[in-house]
Coordinates of C-alpha atoms in Angstrom, one line a residue:
M1 CA -0.1 -0.2 -0.1
T2 CA 1.0 3.1 -1.7
S3 CA 1.4 6.4 -0.3
M4 CA -1.5 8.5 -1.7
T5 CA -1.2 12.1 -2.9
A6 CA -4.4 14.1 -3.3
G7 CA -4.3 17.8 -5.1
R8 CA -6.9 21.2 -5.7
P9 CA -5.4 23.3 -7.7
T10 CA -6.7 27.1 -5.6
Q11 CA -6.3 30.2 -7.6
G12 CA -2.9 29.5 -9.4
T13 CA -1.8 26.9 -6.5
T14 CA -2.6 23.9 -5.5
S15 CA -2.9 23.1 -2.0
R16 CA -1.5 18.9 -1.5
I17 CA -2.6 16.7 0.9
T18 CA -0.1 13.3 2.0
L19 CA -1.9 10.1 3.1
T20 CA 0.8 8.1 4.3
S21 CA 0.6 4.3 4.3
D22 CA -0.7 4.6 8.3
D23 CA -3.0 6.9 7.3
I24 CA -5.1 5.4 4.7
T25 CA -4.8 2.4 6.9
R26 CA -6.3 3.6 9.7
E27 CA -9.3 5.6 7.5
L28 CA -10.1 2.0 6.6
V29 CA -10.6 0.3 8.7
S30 CA -12.9 2.9 10.8
T31 CA -15.4 3.6 7.7
H32 CA -15.8 0.2 6.7
T33 CA -16.7 -3.2 8.2
P34 CA -15.0 -6.4 8.3
A35 CA -16.9 -8.3 5.5
A36 CA -16.4 -4.9 3.1
L37 CA -12.8 -5.2 3.9
A38 CA -12.8 -8.5 3.2
E39 CA -14.8 -8.6 -0.7
A40 CA -13.0 -5.3 -1.6
G41 CA -9.7 -7.6 -1.3
Y42 CA -8.1 -5.8 2.3
L43 CA -7.0 -9.1 4.0
T44 CA -5.2 -10.6 1.7
G45 CA -1.0 -10.4 1.2
P46 CA 1.1 -7.7 2.7
D47 CA -1.3 -4.9 2.7
G48 CA -4.1 -6.9 4.3
R49 CA -1.8 -7.4 6.9
A50 CA -0.5 -3.9 7.2
V51 CA -4.5 -3.0 7.4
A52 CA -5.1 -6.5 10.2
C53 CA -2.5 -5.4 12.2
R54 CA -4.3 -1.9 12.7
M55 CA -8.2 -3.8 13.7
R56 CA -9.3 -4.4 17.3
E57 CA -10.2 -8.0 18.3
H58 CA -13.5 -8.2 17.6
Q59 CA -13.3 -6.8 13.7
L60 CA -10.8 -9.4 13.1
D61 CA -13.1 -12.8 14.9
E62 CA -16.4 -10.9 12.7
A63 CA -13.5 -11.3 10.2
L64 CA -13.1 -14.8 10.1
L65 CA -16.9 -15.5 9.5
F66 CA -16.2 -14.2 5.8
G67 CA -13.1 -17.2 5.7
R68 CA -12.6 -20.0 3.1
C69 CA -13.0 -23.0 6.0
S70 CA -15.7 -20.8 8.4
T71 CA -18.0 -24.0 6.8
T72 CA -15.8 -26.3 6.9
N73 CA -15.6 -29.1 8.2
D74 CA -12.0 -30.2 8.1
V75 CA -10.5 -28.5 11.2
D76 CA -8.2 -31.1 11.5
A77 CA -6.6 -30.5 9.0
F78 CA -5.6 -27.7 10.5
Y79 CA -3.6 -29.1 12.8
R80 CA -0.5 -31.7 13.3
R81 CA -2.3 -35.6 14.8
D82 CA -0.4 -37.1 17.7
E83 CA 2.9 -38.3 16.7
E84 CA 2.4 -38.0 13.6
P85 CA 5.2 -37.2 11.0
D86 CA 7.2 -34.5 10.2
E87 CA 6.9 -35.6 6.8
Q88 CA 3.9 -36.4 6.7
W89 CA 2.6 -33.4 8.3
H90 CA 4.7 -31.4 6.4
A91 CA 2.7 -32.7 3.2
R92 CA -0.4 -32.7 4.3
R93 CA -0.6 -28.7 6.2
E94 CA 0.7 -27.5 2.5
D95 CA -2.1 -29.6 1.2
T96 CA -4.2 -27.0 3.6
I97 CA -3.2 -23.4 2.2
A98 CA -3.0 -24.3 -1.2
R99 CA -6.6 -25.7 -0.5
Y100 CA -8.1 -23.0 1.7
C101 CA -5.9 -20.3 2.9
A102 CA -4.2 -18.9 -0.3
R103 CA -7.3 -17.7 -2.1
C104 CA -9.1 -17.0 1.4
P105 CA -10.0 -13.5 1.9
I106 CA -9.4 -13.0 5.3
A107 CA -5.8 -15.1 5.3
A108 CA -3.9 -11.3 7.2
A109 CA -6.5 -10.8 9.7
C110 CA -7.0 -14.9 10.8
L111 CA -2.8 -14.2 11.3
E112 CA -3.1 -11.5 13.2
L113 CA -6.3 -12.7 15.4
A114 CA -3.3 -16.1 15.6
L115 CA -0.7 -13.5 16.3
R116 CA -1.9 -11.4 18.8
Y117 CA -3.9 -14.5 20.9
P118 CA -1.5 -17.4 20.2
E119 CA -2.7 -20.7 21.1
A120 CA -0.8 -22.6 23.5
P121 CA 2.4 -24.1 21.8
Q122 CA 1.5 -27.5 21.2
D123 CA -1.3 -26.8 20.2
L124 CA -1.2 -24.3 17.5
A125 CA -2.0 -24.6 13.6
V126 CA -1.6 -23.2 10.0
R127 CA -3.4 -20.0 10.2
G128 CA -3.5 -17.3 7.4
G129 CA -1.3 -19.5 6.2
V130 CA 1.5 -19.6 8.0
T131 CA 3.3 -22.8 9.7
E132 CA 3.7 -22.7 13.3
E133 CA 7.3 -22.4 12.4
K134 CA 6.7 -19.0 10.7
Q135 CA 3.8 -17.8 14.0
L136 CA 6.4 -18.7 16.4
A137 CA 9.2 -16.2 14.4
L138 CA 6.7 -13.5 13.5
A139 CA 5.3 -13.6 17.5
D140 CA 9.4 -12.9 18.2
T141 CA 10.1 -10.1 15.6
E142 CA 6.2 -8.5 16.2
A143 CA 6.4 -8.7 20.5
K144 CA 6.4 -4.8 21.1
R145 CA 3.3 -4.5 18.4
L146 CA 1.1 -7.7 19.9
A147 CA 1.6 -6.2 23.7
A148 CA 0.4 -2.0 22.1
A149 CA -2.2 -4.3 20.0
R150 CA -3.6 -5.9 23.0
A151 CA -3.0 -3.2 24.6
R152 CA -5.5 -1.4 22.9
D153 CA -8.5 -4.5 22.5
R154 CA -8.1 -4.6 26.5
A155 CA -9.1 -0.3 26.6
P156 CA -12.5 -0.1 25.9
Y157 CA -13.3 -2.3 28.3
E158 CA -10.8 -0.6 30.8
Q159 CA -12.0 2.3 30.2
W160 CA -16.3 1.3 30.8
A161 CA -15.0 -0.2 33.8
M162 CA -13.5 3.0 35.2
R163 CA -17.2 4.8 33.9
L164 CA -19.1 2.4 36.0
H165 CA -17.1 3.5 38.9
A166 CA -17.2 6.7 38.6
A167 CA -21.1 6.6 37.8
R168 CA -21.3 4.7 41.1
Q169 CA -19.6 7.7 42.5
V170 CA -21.9 10.4 40.8
L171 CA -24.8 8.3 42.2
G172 CA -23.4 7.8 45.7
L173 CA -22.9 11.6 46.3
A174 CA -25.5 12.4 44.5
R175 CA -28.4 10.6 46.9
S176 CA -26.1 11.7 49.4
Y177 CA -26.6 15.8 48.0
I178 CA -27.0 18.6 51.4
G179 CA -29.8 21.0 51.1
L180 CA -29.8 24.5 52.8
S181 CA -30.0 23.0 57.0
V182 CA -26.5 22.0 56.6
K183 CA -23.6 24.6 57.0
P184 CA -22.7 26.6 53.8
E185 CA -19.0 24.8 53.4
D186 CA -20.6 21.8 54.3
R187 CA -22.7 21.9 52.2
N188 CA -20.4 24.0 49.1
K189 CA -18.2 20.5 50.1
N190 CA -20.5 18.2 48.6
H191 CA -21.5 20.0 45.6
A192 CA -18.0 20.7 44.4
E193 CA -17.8 16.5 45.1
L194 CA -20.2 15.9 43.1
R195 CA -19.5 18.6 40.3
T196 CA -16.0 17.0 40.1
A197 CA -17.5 13.0 39.9
V198 CA -20.3 14.7 37.2
S199 CA -17.0 15.8 34.8
E200 CA -14.9 13.5 35.5
L201 CA -17.3 10.3 34.7
E202 CA -18.8 13.3 31.3
R203 CA -14.6 12.6 30.8
L204 CA -14.4 9.2 30.6
R205 CA -17.7 8.3 28.6
S206 CA -15.6 10.7 26.2
D207 CA -12.0 8.6 26.3
H208 CA -14.6 5.5 25.5
R209 CA -15.9 6.7 22.7
R210 CA -13.2 7.6 20.7
A211 CA -11.2 4.0 21.9
T212 CA -14.6 2.9 20.4
G213 CA -13.9 5.0 17.1
W214 CA -17.4 7.1 18.1
A215 CA -17.5 10.5 17.9
A216 CA -16.7 11.9 21.3

């Protein structure tokens, strides 16, 4: 995926806007559903990897519904059998890659999900057309990026928990709202705490909306 330059002449001059590959992938992921990305061919090949890396876990999960293997019952084709000789397994997995992965419209999403949330080493399987050995190597070289991606996946849930806690604080303060029957300093303190709690709840709500892709 190369950078794109868009220009629009204005009164004898040219205003140029350059979009990097990162800009393009971010825009694609934020404006297209996994189904649309798969249908348009954005989840295969090197460019597909760039797009998949930007997707959230729930988007990657949804993309799997459009994989070539999604309707097969031949699950064992992707896994090595117990005590299966290397030569036999290597031949069998190459057949699996050719049959399912080579023309799969969501191969990059499948691989990204496997790298981000791998199975136990003994349960690794062919994913996105990539063998177990290559997956382990990619997981090692991309460890920092994958850790950041997992953190992005967790962020909305963590922010939701913080919002719930803040909402409970607001509710508790509202129930203990102090009226005119007490000292002004106590009443003012209570009201100030309530305003602060409400402001914090609004801030967390805005952060959560941004994290989940909604405008604040």
